[in-house]
Each structure stands twice: as structure tokens, then as C-alpha cells.
Coordinates of C-alpha atoms in Angstrom, one line a residue:
Chain I
X1 CA 189.2 -29.9 42.1
X2 CA 188.6 -25.8 41.2
X3 CA 185.0 -26.8 42.3
X4 CA 186.4 -28.5 45.3
X5 CA 188.7 -25.6 45.8
X6 CA 185.9 -22.8 45.5
X7 CA 184.2 -24.7 48.5
X8 CA 186.8 -25.0 50.9
X9 CA 187.4 -21.5 50.5
X10 CA 183.5 -20.6 50.8
X11 CA 183.5 -22.5 54.0
X12 CA 186.5 -20.8 55.7
X13 CA 184.9 -17.3 54.7
X14 CA 182.1 -18.6 56.9
X15 CA 183.8 -20.0 59.7
X16 CA 186.1 -16.5 59.8
X17 CA 182.7 -14.3 59.8
X18 CA 181.3 -16.6 62.7
X19 CA 184.6 -16.3 64.5
X20 CA 184.4 -12.6 64.3
X21 CA 180.8 -12.4 65.6
X22 CA 181.8 -14.5 68.6
X23 CA 185.1 -12.8 69.7
X24 CA 183.2 -9.2 69.2
X25 CA 180.4 -10.5 71.4
X26 CA 182.3 -12.6 74.0
X27 CA 184.6 -9.0 74.4
X28 CA 181.5 -7.2 75.2
X29 CA 180.0 -9.6 77.0
X30 CA 183.3 -9.6 79.7
X31 CA 182.5 -6.5 81.1
X32 CA 181.7 -2.5 80.6
X33 CA 184.2 -1.7 78.1
X34 CA 183.5 2.1 78.5
X35 CA 183.8 1.5 82.6
X36 CA 187.1 -0.4 82.2
X37 CA 188.5 2.5 79.3
X38 CA 187.6 5.4 81.8
X39 CA 188.6 3.2 84.9
X40 CA 187.1 2.0 88.1
X41 CA 187.5 5.4 90.0
X42 CA 185.7 7.2 87.0
X43 CA 182.5 9.2 87.5
X44 CA 179.3 7.9 85.8
X45 CA 179.3 10.9 83.7
X46 CA 182.7 10.5 82.6
X47 CA 181.9 6.8 81.7
X48 CA 179.3 7.9 79.5
X49 CA 181.3 10.1 77.6
X50 CA 183.7 7.7 77.1
X51 CA 180.9 5.6 75.8
X52 CA 179.6 8.0 73.5
X53 CA 182.9 9.0 71.9
X54 CA 183.9 5.2 71.0
X55 CA 180.2 4.4 70.0
X56 CA 180.0 2.1 72.7
X57 CA 176.1 3.2 73.2
X58 CA 175.2 1.7 69.7
X59 CA 173.1 -1.2 69.2
X60 CA 175.7 -4.3 69.4
X61 CA 175.1 -5.3 65.3
X62 CA 175.3 -1.4 64.6
X63 CA 178.8 -1.5 66.1
X64 CA 179.8 -5.2 64.7
X65 CA 178.7 -3.8 61.2
X66 CA 180.4 -0.8 61.5
X67 CA 183.2 -2.4 62.7
X68 CA 183.3 -5.2 60.2
X69 CA 182.6 -3.0 57.0
X70 CA 185.7 -1.1 58.3
X71 CA 187.7 -4.3 58.8
X72 CA 187.1 -5.5 55.4
X73 CA 188.5 -2.2 53.7
X74 CA 191.9 -2.8 55.6
X75 CA 191.0 -0.4 58.6
X76 CA 191.1 -2.3 62.0
X77 CA 190.7 1.0 63.9
X78 CA 193.1 2.7 66.3
X79 CA 194.7 1.3 69.7
X80 CA 193.7 3.3 72.9
X81 CA 197.3 2.9 74.0
X82 CA 199.8 3.2 71.5
X83 CA 199.8 6.0 69.1
X84 CA 199.1 3.8 65.9
X85 CA 196.5 2.1 63.9
X86 CA 195.8 -1.2 65.1
X87 CA 196.7 -2.8 61.3
X88 CA 200.3 -1.1 61.8
X89 CA 200.7 -2.7 65.2
X90 CA 199.9 -6.0 63.9
X91 CA 202.1 -6.0 60.7
X92 CA 205.1 -5.3 63.2
X93 CA 203.9 -8.2 65.7
X94 CA 202.6 -10.9 63.4
X95 CA 206.0 -12.1 61.7
X96 CA 207.6 -12.8 64.9
X97 CA 204.8 -15.0 66.1
X98 CA 204.4 -16.6 62.4
X99 CA 208.3 -17.0 62.6
X100 CA 208.2 -18.6 65.8
X101 CA 205.2 -20.8 65.0
X102 CA 206.8 -22.1 61.8
X103 CA 210.0 -22.7 63.3
X104 CA 208.4 -24.9 66.3
X105 CA 206.5 -26.7 63.6
X106 CA 209.2 -27.3 60.8
X107 CA 211.6 -28.7 63.8
X108 CA 208.4 -30.6 64.9
X109 CA 207.7 -32.0 61.1
X110 CA 211.4 -32.9 60.8
X111 CA 211.5 -35.0 64.1
X112 CA 208.1 -36.0 64.2
X113 CA 208.2 -37.9 60.9
X114 CA 211.8 -39.4 61.6
X115 CA 210.9 -40.7 64.9
X116 CA 207.3 -42.0 63.3
X117 CA 209.1 -43.6 60.5
X118 CA 211.5 -45.1 62.7
X119 CA 209.3 -46.3 65.1
X120 CA 207.1 -48.0 62.3
X121 CA 209.7 -50.1 61.3
X122 CA 210.0 -52.2 64.2
X123 CA 206.2 -51.6 66.1
X124 CA 206.7 -52.2 70.0
X125 CA 210.2 -52.6 69.6
X126 CA 212.6 -50.9 72.3
X127 CA 212.8 -47.7 70.3
X128 CA 209.3 -47.5 69.6
X129 CA 208.3 -47.9 73.1
X130 CA 210.8 -45.3 74.4
X131 CA 209.3 -42.7 71.2
X132 CA 205.7 -43.6 72.3
X133 CA 206.6 -42.6 76.1
X134 CA 208.5 -39.5 75.1
X135 CA 205.0 -38.4 73.0
X136 CA 203.1 -39.3 76.0
X137 CA 205.2 -37.0 78.0
X138 CA 205.7 -34.1 75.6
X139 CA 201.6 -34.2 75.2
X140 CA 200.8 -34.1 78.7
X141 CA 203.2 -31.5 79.9
X142 CA 201.4 -27.8 79.7
X143 CA 203.9 -25.5 77.1
X144 CA 203.9 -22.6 79.8
X145 CA 205.2 -25.3 82.4
X146 CA 207.8 -27.0 80.5
X147 CA 208.8 -23.4 78.9
X148 CA 209.5 -22.5 82.9
X149 CA 211.3 -25.3 83.6
X150 CA 213.4 -24.8 80.4
X151 CA 214.0 -21.4 81.5
X152 CA 215.1 -22.5 85.0
X153 CA 217.5 -25.3 83.7
X154 CA 218.8 -24.1 80.3
X155 CA 218.5 -19.9 81.2
X156 CA 219.5 -19.6 84.8
X157 CA 221.0 -23.2 85.8
X158 CA 223.7 -23.6 82.9
X159 CA 223.2 -20.1 81.4
X160 CA 223.3 -21.2 77.9
X161 CA 220.5 -19.2 76.6
X162 CA 218.8 -15.5 77.3
X163 CA 215.4 -16.7 79.0
X164 CA 213.6 -13.7 77.7
X165 CA 212.7 -11.1 74.9
X166 CA 213.1 -11.4 71.0
X167 CA 216.4 -9.5 70.0
X168 CA 218.2 -12.5 68.5
X169 CA 218.1 -16.0 67.4
X170 CA 218.9 -17.1 70.5
X171 CA 216.4 -16.0 72.1
X172 CA 214.0 -18.1 70.3
X173 CA 215.6 -21.2 70.6
X174 CA 213.9 -22.1 73.8
X175 CA 210.3 -21.2 72.5
X176 CA 210.7 -22.8 69.5
X177 CA 212.1 -26.1 71.6
X178 CA 208.9 -26.0 73.6
X179 CA 206.5 -25.5 70.8
X180 CA 208.2 -28.1 68.9
X181 CA 208.0 -30.5 72.0
X182 CA 204.0 -30.0 72.1
X183 CA 203.3 -30.5 68.6
X184 CA 205.8 -33.2 67.8
X185 CA 203.9 -36.1 69.5
X186 CA 200.6 -35.8 67.2
X187 CA 202.9 -35.7 64.0
X188 CA 205.0 -38.9 65.1
X189 CA 201.9 -41.0 66.1
X190 CA 200.3 -40.3 62.9
X191 CA 203.3 -40.8 61.0
X192 CA 203.9 -44.2 62.9
X193 CA 200.0 -45.7 62.3
X194 CA 200.2 -44.4 58.8
X195 CA 203.6 -45.8 58.2
X196 CA 202.6 -49.5 59.9
X197 CA 199.6 -49.4 57.5
X198 CA 201.4 -48.3 54.8
X199 CA 204.2 -50.9 55.3
X200 CA 201.7 -54.0 55.6
X201 CA 199.7 -52.6 52.1
X202 CA 199.9 -54.5 48.7
X203 CA 201.9 -52.0 46.9
X204 CA 204.9 -52.3 49.3
X205 CA 204.7 -55.9 49.0
X206 CA 204.9 -55.7 45.3
X207 CA 208.1 -53.1 46.0
X208 CA 209.8 -55.8 47.6
X209 CA 208.7 -58.1 44.8
X210 CA 210.2 -55.8 42.4
X211 CA 213.8 -55.7 44.3
X212 CA 213.7 -52.5 45.1
X213 CA 215.8 -51.4 48.1
X214 CA 214.6 -51.1 52.0
X215 CA 215.2 -47.3 51.4
X216 CA 213.7 -47.0 48.5
X217 CA 210.5 -48.9 49.9
X218 CA 210.1 -47.1 53.3
X219 CA 210.9 -43.3 52.1
X220 CA 209.6 -43.7 48.2
X221 CA 206.6 -46.1 48.6
X222 CA 205.4 -46.4 52.0
X223 CA 206.0 -42.7 53.4
X224 CA 204.3 -40.9 50.4
X225 CA 200.9 -42.8 51.6
X226 CA 201.7 -42.4 55.5
X227 CA 202.6 -38.8 55.2
X228 CA 198.8 -37.8 53.4
X229 CA 197.0 -37.4 56.8
X230 CA 200.2 -35.5 58.1
X231 CA 200.2 -33.0 56.0
X232 CA 196.7 -31.9 56.7
X233 CA 197.3 -32.3 60.7
X234 CA 200.2 -30.3 60.2
X235 CA 198.8 -27.1 58.6
X236 CA 195.9 -26.8 61.4
X237 CA 198.3 -27.4 64.1
X238 CA 200.5 -24.6 62.8
X239 CA 197.1 -22.5 63.7
X240 CA 197.0 -24.2 66.8
X241 CA 200.4 -23.1 67.4
X242 CA 199.6 -19.5 67.1
X243 CA 196.6 -19.8 69.0
X244 CA 198.9 -21.2 72.0
X245 CA 201.4 -18.3 71.2
X246 CA 199.4 -15.9 74.0
X247 CA 200.9 -18.1 76.8
X248 CA 204.6 -18.9 75.5
X249 CA 205.0 -15.2 74.4
X250 CA 204.1 -14.0 77.8
X251 CA 206.3 -16.7 79.3
X252 CA 209.2 -16.0 76.9
X253 CA 208.4 -12.1 76.7
X254 CA 208.9 -12.5 73.0
X255 CA 207.6 -9.1 71.5
X256 CA 205.1 -11.1 68.9
X257 CA 201.1 -11.4 68.4
X258 CA 200.2 -13.5 71.7
X259 CA 202.3 -10.8 74.1
X260 CA 200.2 -7.9 72.7
X261 CA 196.9 -9.7 73.0
X262 CA 197.8 -10.2 76.7
X263 CA 199.1 -6.7 77.1
X264 CA 196.1 -5.5 75.4
X265 CA 193.6 -7.5 77.4
X266 CA 194.8 -6.0 80.4
X267 CA 194.7 -2.3 79.1
X268 CA 190.9 -3.0 77.7
X269 CA 192.5 -1.9 74.5
X270 CA 189.7 -3.8 72.7
X271 CA 190.1 -2.6 69.2
X272 CA 193.4 -4.4 69.3
X273 CA 191.9 -7.1 70.8
X274 CA 189.4 -7.6 68.3
X275 CA 191.6 -7.2 65.3
X276 CA 194.0 -10.2 67.0
X277 CA 190.9 -12.6 67.3
X278 CA 190.4 -11.7 63.8
X279 CA 193.9 -12.3 62.3
X280 CA 194.3 -15.3 64.5
X281 CA 191.1 -16.9 63.2
X282 CA 192.0 -15.7 59.6
X283 CA 195.4 -17.5 59.6
X284 CA 193.6 -20.3 61.2
X285 CA 191.1 -20.6 58.0
X286 CA 193.8 -20.2 55.9
X287 CA 195.8 -22.9 57.0
X288 CA 193.1 -25.3 57.5
X289 CA 192.2 -24.2 53.5
X290 CA 195.5 -24.5 52.4
X291 CA 196.1 -28.1 54.0
X292 CA 192.6 -29.3 52.6
X293 CA 194.2 -28.2 49.2
X294 CA 197.8 -30.0 49.8
X295 CA 195.9 -33.1 51.2
X296 CA 193.7 -33.3 47.6
X297 CA 197.3 -32.4 45.8
X298 CA 199.1 -35.3 47.5
X299 CA 196.4 -37.8 47.2
X300 CA 195.9 -38.4 43.3
X301 CA 192.0 -39.7 43.8
X302 CA 191.0 -36.6 45.8
X303 CA 192.7 -34.5 42.9
X304 CA 190.1 -36.0 40.5
X305 CA 186.7 -35.2 42.6
Chain Z
X1 CA 224.0 -79.1 40.1
X2 CA 221.2 -78.8 37.5
X3 CA 221.9 -78.6 33.9
X4 CA 219.1 -79.9 32.7
X5 CA 217.1 -76.3 31.8
X6 CA 215.3 -76.3 35.2
X7 CA 215.2 -72.7 36.2
X8 CA 213.4 -73.2 39.6
X9 CA 213.7 -76.5 41.7
X10 CA 211.7 -76.7 45.1
X11 CA 212.4 -79.9 47.3
X12 CA 210.9 -80.7 50.3
X13 CA 209.6 -76.9 51.2
X14 CA 208.1 -76.3 54.9
X15 CA 206.8 -72.8 55.9
X16 CA 205.5 -72.3 59.4
X17 CA 204.1 -69.3 60.9
X18 CA 203.9 -68.7 64.5
X19 CA 200.4 -68.4 65.7
X20 CA 198.4 -67.6 69.0
X21 CA 197.6 -70.7 69.4
X22 CA 200.2 -72.8 68.0
X23 CA 202.3 -73.1 64.9
X24 CA 200.8 -72.8 61.6
X25 CA 202.6 -75.0 59.0
X26 CA 200.7 -73.6 56.1
X27 CA 203.4 -75.6 53.7
X28 CA 203.9 -78.8 55.0
X29 CA 205.9 -80.7 52.0
X30 CA 206.0 -79.4 48.7
X31 CA 208.3 -80.3 45.9
X32 CA 208.2 -79.4 41.8
X33 CA 210.4 -78.3 39.2
X34 CA 209.6 -75.5 36.5
X35 CA 211.4 -76.0 33.3
X36 CA 212.8 -73.1 30.9
X37 CA 209.9 -71.8 29.4
X38 CA 207.7 -74.3 31.0
X39 CA 204.1 -73.5 32.4
X40 CA 203.3 -74.9 35.3
X41 CA 200.3 -74.3 37.4
X42 CA 199.7 -75.1 41.0
X43 CA 196.0 -75.6 42.0
X44 CA 194.3 -75.8 45.4
X45 CA 191.9 -74.2 47.3
X46 CA 192.5 -71.2 49.0
X47 CA 194.8 -71.7 52.5
X48 CA 196.5 -74.7 50.7
X49 CA 199.9 -73.0 50.9
X50 CA 199.7 -71.9 47.3
X51 CA 200.7 -68.5 47.9
X52 CA 203.2 -69.5 50.7
X53 CA 205.0 -71.5 48.3
X54 CA 205.6 -68.5 45.9
X55 CA 206.6 -65.9 48.8
X56 CA 208.8 -68.8 50.2
X57 CA 210.6 -69.0 46.7
X58 CA 211.2 -65.1 47.0
X59 CA 212.3 -65.1 50.4
X60 CA 209.4 -62.7 50.8
X61 CA 207.4 -64.4 53.7
X62 CA 205.9 -62.5 56.5
X63 CA 207.6 -61.5 59.4
X64 CA 208.4 -64.6 61.9
X65 CA 207.4 -66.9 59.2
X66 CA 210.1 -69.8 59.3
X67 CA 211.2 -71.7 55.9
X68 CA 212.9 -75.2 55.5
X69 CA 213.6 -76.8 52.7
X70 CA 216.0 -80.3 51.4
X71 CA 216.7 -77.9 48.7
X72 CA 215.6 -74.6 46.4
X73 CA 217.4 -74.2 43.6
X74 CA 217.4 -71.0 41.1
X75 CA 219.0 -72.7 38.0
X76 CA 222.1 -74.2 39.8
X77 CA 222.2 -71.7 42.5
X78 CA 221.3 -72.8 46.2
X79 CA 219.0 -69.7 47.1
X80 CA 217.9 -71.1 50.3
X81 CA 221.4 -70.0 51.7
X82 CA 221.2 -66.9 49.7
X83 CA 221.5 -63.5 51.1
X84 CA 219.0 -61.0 51.1
X85 CA 221.2 -59.0 49.0
X86 CA 221.5 -61.6 46.1
X87 CA 217.5 -62.7 46.6
X88 CA 216.8 -58.3 46.1
X89 CA 218.8 -58.7 42.5
X90 CA 216.7 -61.8 41.4
X91 CA 213.4 -60.3 42.4
X92 CA 211.6 -58.3 39.8
X93 CA 214.9 -59.0 37.6
X94 CA 215.1 -62.5 36.9
X95 CA 212.2 -63.6 38.4
X96 CA 209.1 -61.2 37.9
X97 CA 205.9 -61.3 40.6
X98 CA 202.2 -60.7 39.2
X99 CA 199.9 -60.7 42.3
X100 CA 196.1 -61.3 42.6
X101 CA 194.6 -57.8 43.2
X102 CA 195.5 -55.1 40.6
X103 CA 193.3 -52.5 42.8
X104 CA 196.1 -52.4 45.6
X105 CA 199.4 -54.3 44.1
X106 CA 200.2 -50.7 42.5
X107 CA 201.0 -47.8 44.5
X108 CA 198.1 -45.0 44.4
X109 CA 200.2 -42.3 44.9
X110 CA 202.8 -42.6 42.0
X111 CA 202.5 -42.3 38.5
X112 CA 202.3 -45.8 36.5
X113 CA 205.2 -44.8 34.5
X114 CA 207.7 -44.4 37.6
X115 CA 206.4 -47.7 39.0
X116 CA 207.5 -49.3 35.7
X117 CA 210.9 -47.3 35.3
X118 CA 212.0 -47.9 38.7
X119 CA 212.3 -51.5 38.7
X120 CA 214.5 -51.2 35.6
X121 CA 216.3 -48.5 36.6
X122 CA 217.1 -50.7 39.8
X123 CA 218.2 -53.6 37.9
X124 CA 219.7 -51.7 35.3
X125 CA 221.8 -48.5 36.7
X126 CA 222.8 -45.8 34.5
X127 CA 220.1 -46.7 31.9
X128 CA 217.9 -43.9 32.8
X129 CA 216.5 -43.1 28.9
X130 CA 216.4 -46.8 28.3
X131 CA 213.9 -47.1 31.4
X132 CA 211.5 -44.4 29.5
X133 CA 211.9 -46.5 26.2
X134 CA 211.3 -50.0 28.0
X135 CA 207.8 -48.8 30.1
X136 CA 206.6 -47.4 26.7
X137 CA 207.4 -50.6 25.0
X138 CA 206.0 -52.9 27.4
X139 CA 202.9 -51.5 28.0
X140 CA 202.5 -51.7 24.2
X141 CA 203.1 -55.2 24.7
X142 CA 200.5 -56.1 27.1
X143 CA 198.3 -54.4 24.8
X144 CA 197.6 -51.3 26.6
X145 CA 196.6 -48.3 23.9
X146 CA 198.5 -44.9 23.8
X147 CA 201.2 -46.2 26.5
X148 CA 203.2 -43.0 26.0
X149 CA 200.3 -41.0 27.6
X150 CA 199.8 -43.4 30.2
X151 CA 203.1 -43.0 31.7
X152 CA 202.0 -40.1 33.8
X153 CA 198.7 -41.8 35.0
X154 CA 198.1 -42.7 38.4
X155 CA 196.3 -46.4 39.1
X156 CA 193.1 -45.0 40.1
X157 CA 192.3 -43.9 36.4
X158 CA 192.7 -47.3 34.9
X159 CA 190.5 -49.9 34.9
X160 CA 191.1 -53.1 36.8
X161 CA 192.0 -54.8 33.6
X162 CA 194.2 -52.1 32.3
X163 CA 195.7 -52.3 36.1
X164 CA 196.6 -55.4 36.0
X165 CA 198.2 -55.3 32.4
X166 CA 200.4 -52.6 34.0
X167 CA 201.2 -55.2 37.0
X168 CA 202.1 -57.7 34.2
X169 CA 204.2 -54.9 32.2
X170 CA 205.8 -54.4 35.7
X171 CA 206.9 -58.0 35.7
X172 CA 208.6 -58.1 32.0
X173 CA 210.2 -54.9 32.7
X174 CA 213.7 -56.5 33.1
X175 CA 213.0 -59.5 31.2
X176 CA 212.9 -62.6 33.7
X177 CA 213.0 -65.7 33.2
X178 CA 210.5 -66.9 35.8
X179 CA 207.4 -65.5 36.0
X180 CA 205.1 -66.1 39.4
X181 CA 201.7 -65.4 39.0
X182 CA 199.6 -65.5 42.0
X183 CA 195.8 -65.8 40.9
X184 CA 196.4 -63.0 38.4
X185 CA 192.8 -63.1 36.9
X186 CA 190.8 -64.1 39.8
X187 CA 189.8 -60.4 41.1
X188 CA 188.6 -59.7 37.4
X189 CA 185.6 -59.9 35.7
X190 CA 185.2 -63.2 33.6
X191 CA 185.7 -61.3 29.8
X192 CA 188.8 -59.9 31.2
X193 CA 189.9 -62.9 33.1
X194 CA 190.0 -64.3 29.8
X195 CA 191.8 -61.6 27.7
X196 CA 194.3 -61.2 30.4
X197 CA 194.9 -65.5 30.1
X198 CA 195.2 -65.2 26.9
X199 CA 197.9 -62.3 27.1
X200 CA 200.2 -64.2 29.6
X201 CA 200.0 -67.2 27.2
X202 CA 201.2 -65.0 24.5
X203 CA 203.7 -62.8 26.5
X204 CA 205.2 -66.5 27.5
X205 CA 205.4 -67.6 24.2
X206 CA 207.0 -64.2 22.9
X207 CA 209.6 -63.9 25.9
X208 CA 210.2 -67.6 26.1
X209 CA 209.2 -67.3 30.0
X210 CA 208.6 -69.9 32.5
X211 CA 205.1 -69.4 34.1
X212 CA 204.4 -70.6 37.8
X213 CA 200.5 -69.8 37.6
X214 CA 199.1 -69.9 41.0
X215 CA 195.2 -70.5 40.8
X216 CA 192.3 -72.3 42.3
X217 CA 190.6 -72.6 38.9
X218 CA 191.3 -76.2 37.0
X219 CA 189.8 -74.6 33.7
X220 CA 192.1 -71.9 33.6
X221 CA 194.9 -74.6 34.3
X222 CA 193.5 -76.7 31.7
X223 CA 193.7 -73.9 29.2
X224 CA 197.9 -72.7 30.0
X225 CA 199.7 -75.5 31.9
X226 CA 202.1 -77.5 30.3
X227 CA 202.2 -79.5 33.7
X228 CA 199.8 -79.2 36.9
X229 CA 200.7 -79.4 41.0
X230 CA 198.0 -80.1 43.0
X231 CA 198.5 -78.9 46.6
X232 CA 196.0 -79.8 49.6
X233 CA 196.7 -78.6 52.9
X234 CA 200.1 -77.3 52.4
X235 CA 201.4 -80.4 50.4
X236 CA 201.7 -81.5 46.8
X237 CA 199.2 -84.4 46.7
X238 CA 199.6 -85.0 42.8
X239 CA 201.9 -83.8 39.8
X240 CA 201.5 -84.8 36.1
X241 CA 201.3 -83.5 32.8
X242 CA 198.3 -81.4 31.7
X243 CA 196.8 -83.8 29.3
X244 CA 197.9 -87.2 31.6
X245 CA 196.4 -85.3 34.8
X246 CA 193.0 -84.6 32.9
X247 CA 193.1 -88.1 31.1
X248 CA 193.7 -89.6 34.7
X249 CA 193.9 -88.0 37.7
X250 CA 195.0 -90.2 40.3
X251 CA 194.5 -88.7 43.6
X252 CA 191.1 -88.9 45.2
X253 CA 191.1 -84.9 46.4
X254 CA 192.0 -84.3 42.2
X255 CA 189.7 -86.8 41.0
X256 CA 187.0 -84.6 43.6
X257 CA 188.3 -81.2 42.1
X258 CA 187.7 -82.7 38.8
X259 CA 184.1 -84.1 39.7
X260 CA 183.5 -80.8 41.0
X261 CA 183.9 -78.7 37.6
X262 CA 180.4 -78.4 36.4
X263 CA 181.8 -79.1 32.7
X264 CA 182.2 -82.5 33.8
X265 CA 178.3 -83.1 34.1
X266 CA 177.9 -80.9 30.5
X267 CA 174.7 -82.0 29.0
X268 CA 172.9 -83.2 32.1
X269 CA 170.9 -79.7 32.7
X270 CA 169.6 -80.8 36.1
X271 CA 172.8 -82.5 37.4
X272 CA 173.2 -81.1 40.7
X273 CA 176.8 -79.5 42.0
X274 CA 179.3 -81.7 43.1
X275 CA 180.9 -80.6 45.9
X276 CA 183.9 -82.4 48.1
X277 CA 182.0 -83.7 51.5
X278 CA 183.9 -82.0 54.6
X279 CA 186.5 -79.1 55.1
X280 CA 190.0 -78.8 55.1
X281 CA 191.8 -79.9 58.3
X282 CA 193.3 -77.2 60.4
X283 CA 196.9 -76.4 59.9
X284 CA 197.7 -75.8 63.4
X285 CA 199.9 -78.0 64.7
X286 CA 201.8 -81.2 63.3
X287 CA 199.6 -83.1 60.9
X288 CA 200.1 -86.8 60.2
X289 CA 199.1 -89.0 57.5
X290 CA 197.1 -88.6 54.3
X291 CA 195.5 -84.8 55.3
X292 CA 192.6 -85.9 53.1
X293 CA 191.5 -89.1 54.7
X294 CA 188.4 -87.4 56.5
X295 CA 187.0 -86.5 53.2
X296 CA 188.1 -89.2 51.2
X297 CA 185.4 -92.4 50.6
X298 CA 188.3 -94.5 49.9
X299 CA 190.1 -94.0 53.5
X300 CA 191.5 -96.9 55.3
X301 CA 193.4 -97.6 58.3
X302 CA 197.0 -97.3 56.9
X303 CA 196.3 -93.5 55.7
X304 CA 197.2 -92.3 59.5
X305 CA 200.8 -93.4 58.3
X306 CA 203.2 -90.7 56.9
X307 CA 202.6 -91.3 53.0
X308 CA 205.2 -90.1 50.4
X309 CA 204.7 -88.4 47.1
X310 CA 205.1 -91.6 44.9
X311 CA 206.7 -91.5 41.1
X312 CA 204.7 -93.4 38.7
X313 CA 206.6 -92.9 35.3
X314 CA 206.4 -89.1 35.7
X315 CA 203.0 -88.8 37.6
X316 CA 203.4 -88.4 41.0
X317 CA 200.6 -89.1 43.8
X318 CA 200.6 -88.5 47.4
X319 CA 198.3 -91.4 47.9
X320 CA 198.7 -95.4 49.3
X321 CA 195.9 -96.4 46.6
X322 CA 198.0 -95.0 43.5
X323 CA 199.0 -98.0 42.3
X324 CA 195.4 -99.4 42.6
X325 CA 194.0 -96.4 41.1
X326 CA 196.1 -96.8 38.3
X327 CA 195.3 -100.1 37.7
X328 CA 191.5 -99.8 38.0
X329 CA 191.1 -96.6 35.4

């Protein structure tokens, strides 16, 4: 188990390095940063001054190493727009995004597992068909579009909930619902197929031959085995949710990391964008790592390796 | 109705399963009794309906299966009409079940201690502490060393033989009166097979259990059975006390089976392996007459008629030549 953990950890670290390099290079490939900072009307001489002032004239590998080494020490540079360190900025916005993603995922897990389990009890029954149909619909609808529909219906038409901002818990209801609807189908389908397999397994027949109650058989014997792949996926999905936050936070005006990323791209605030890519990538790697460990913890056979 | 020490009585059991190409009549006519403390071996090749018979008794048939019978009694209780609630109380408590594959019969994600204790807690509520003591005791009874340490182990940490011992211990947790063992030694190594078999015989005597042992292995049956029930294509074709059966098998199929045992030709090194020609008939659709007639050397036109199980003084056989056969031997 320890060796497995160390190997997965090193793998995550390697992935993070690649992500940071790709993010760094893509940002610079997207256009002349000095020109964008100085403004499109700026004189060539001023653009050159900006280039030298921000060190953008140096070779790319040097720029990267300079930034990466500072980042390792926790110094992500200063924002070009806010009078703050990038790390302070991110520290203030990250909890909002994390919280939203966790709420969305939590809701999706609860309902996904419940619906998936009920569907599996009678495969191809009425409930199963309805749930599967709903899942296809939920997966097919782009979150930003569903978000807009929710804003129009629940916010403007019914007037139940605020449509923009992140001041009170009520602001989080709609974005959470959208995230949950986008994430639930995967969890539901995995639970369903895992449960169908588990309910056919020999150990379930044994459990029935022991006279156990159906509730015990389903929730103690079958679900435990059916959930192993679900847990692995759920952690990875949290990372995907955080990546998707850029769009959703913009739609709902939630002042999180995603919204900050969108704003900073528009403002050519490249230290912030770079840092957000790194942080989101890092979270994704950590979650994948946790997911691997959880998977191992749930499946005793993997623990042995 | 029954007060003569019979624990299980099966009369005219039929099980059918829906299938794309028609109905599968997996069990077509099965009747036999198991007395208190008695070991009955149900013998036959795979697909003859042995396992289905066992599952039908516990009402654990797959979804869609239909069960019919003239009678099905647990002691003197009619369990054909018993509800699921009553059957659930019987399963694991009065009737224990041992399955063929110890690898998959245990839940891979639960410690074996929990899997043992939960049966006891289910049938003896409010006895949590006793459950643990009982689990340790039973693991010891089935010959597992250091039972207390085993409680927290998972199935994958045990060898096949040990797992089967755990499955047996699980079936014994509530001191059942009957154990149904479905090919309990088939998936094991030959040396382990002998150990498990010896353990079953030993436990049966120690706990006064009735045992319904399903096997395709006549050698196994000859060692443990008080009585032998031979099944073919979903029917009981012969039933007799063990010694009587091996001395005077009456049904041509049973004779064929015995002829196939390599030991029947012991001493003849170059004797060819005996086989019964032909294959088992399809169980899809109705089957009338003797199911064995296409493979039988003694078949005659009369074999197409329905043939009842005839009782010849305790030795039952389903063959029109039964009387003649008896006379001949």
C-alpha cells in the first residue's frame, strides 16, 4: 500500500509539472503579452519597455524556471490589476469555488447513488427507464445553457432565488443544482451497472441463503462492492467540476476562482491566469491521488498490493 | 402431517424458466425425503436440475422461474405456500446452505468475521456478544487455526480450502437441522476435497445434521451418503439406500454411471474409459416418456410413454424394465 501510494504521488507530481509547462507555453502562444498589457494603441517603444519590465524578453525556458521556482516557494507573483499578491487573491476566491464544487458533487452523489440503486433493483423497469432518460437529458444539456434556463425560470419568472452573486447561501442554490445535474448521470449509471453486477453475484445469493433482509443485502452486501468504481470517479469529477467553474461562475456571477480566471484573461493579467491553471491542475492531481487511495481502501484486494 | 422424523419432503417438484426459445423445464419431476440426521446425495451430471432443486426448496430461484409441486414440507409445515417472510426465517437458521465456489460465495469487501456474525445476529437478535463467541467457536469447529485472528481477515487472504471451511462455518452458525451443500468440493484440489468431505461427515455426526449433498461425483456419494437419489434431465430416475444402490443399480443410466467409474475396472490397466453414448436431451419444451431412451441400449417403443417412479420395496426406479432388471440380477 505504501509503495502504491508513493508511486501514485510521484505520478501526480509529474502530471502537474506537465500541466504547468503547457499552461505557461499556451498563454504565451496566445499573443504578445507585452502588447496586450501595454494596450493595442501603445507605441512600439512603450511595448518594449513593458516587455523588459516584466522580463518577457528573456528566453522562454528561463521565464518558466524563474516562475516555477518562485511558485515552489509559494510566491505566485503579483497581479497586474489588483494591488495584491496572486496567492492572496487565490486564497480568497478558492474556497468559494471549492465549496460550490463540493456542494454540487455532494448533491450529485446522494441522488446519483440513490437513483442508480433503485434503478438496478428492477433493470428496464419504469423507474429505470425514466431515470436513464433523465440522465441522458442531464448529460446532454450544456451547464451554461441549463444555468441560463434556471435563471430565467426560477430567478426571473418565479422570483424564488437571486440570479447573480455569491453573498448568501441562496445564491448558491441554482449553481449547485446545475452542477449536480451535470455530474449526477455518470454517478447514477456507474452505480446502476455496478449494482446490477453485484446483485447477480454469488455472494448476494449467499446473503439471501443466510436469510438476510433485502435492505441488508442491497445496502450492506451489494452497494459496498458496486460503489468502488463510483468513489474513484467522484473524486475525479470534483476536479472536472472545478475546471467547469470558469463558465458556470461567469453565468451566475459567483465571485470564485473561475470567475477570476475569466476576468483575468480579459485583462491580460497573466500572473493570475498562470496561477489559476496551476492551482486547478494541482487540485485535479490531488483529487486523482485521493481517488486512487480511496479505491485501494475500499477494495481490500488492492490494499494488499 | 409428518411426524416420522422427516425434515424435508419434496413431492412432484417442477421448476420451469422462461427462455428465448421456449420454456426450460429444468426440474420436471422430483420427489424424495430427507430424514433427521440423514445424508442424501443427489447425483447427476451438470444441467440435470440438482441445483435448481436445492434453490427451489429455499425458494431462491432466479427471477421469472416458476415452481410447482404436489407437496413441499419442512417437518410438517407446508413451505410451498409459505410467504417470503417465513422462508427468510428458515434460511440460514434451520436450513444452512453451502455453495460450490468458495471464491465467489463470500463477499470480497467484508471481513469474514462480519459475514459469520451477521447470520447469527439476524436470526438471534439482541445477542451481539454471543455472535462473536459463536463465530470463533465455529471457525475452530471447521478446523481453522487461530480463529480469533481470522475474524478481521478478508476472503482474499484465505486459500480456497480455508474459504470453503468459512462457508461451512457460516452455514453452521445457527445450528441448522438441514444443510444443503451444492457441489461443496468440486472447485477444490483433490487433497483439499478429501479434507472438506471428511469435515462434513464429521460435523454431520457432531451436530446431528441432515445433509442434502449435491454432487456429480459417485465416489463422493459412496463415501458419505445414507441414500442416493439419481437425477437425469430434471427427473429422479432412481433412489435407493447407498449399499443397495451400489450393489444393484436398476436404472440403465445409473448402471452406465457406475460403469464409467474408472475403479469399476480396477486392475485392468488398459481397459478403455467407459462412456455413456449420446448427450442429455434438451430441456426446452415438454419431454414425454423416458428421457434416457435415446441413449439406452434397452430402449423399446413402450419407453415413449410416461413412466412413473416405481417403488420396489424401498428401491425406487423410473424404468419400464425395472421389474425385469431386478429379476435378472
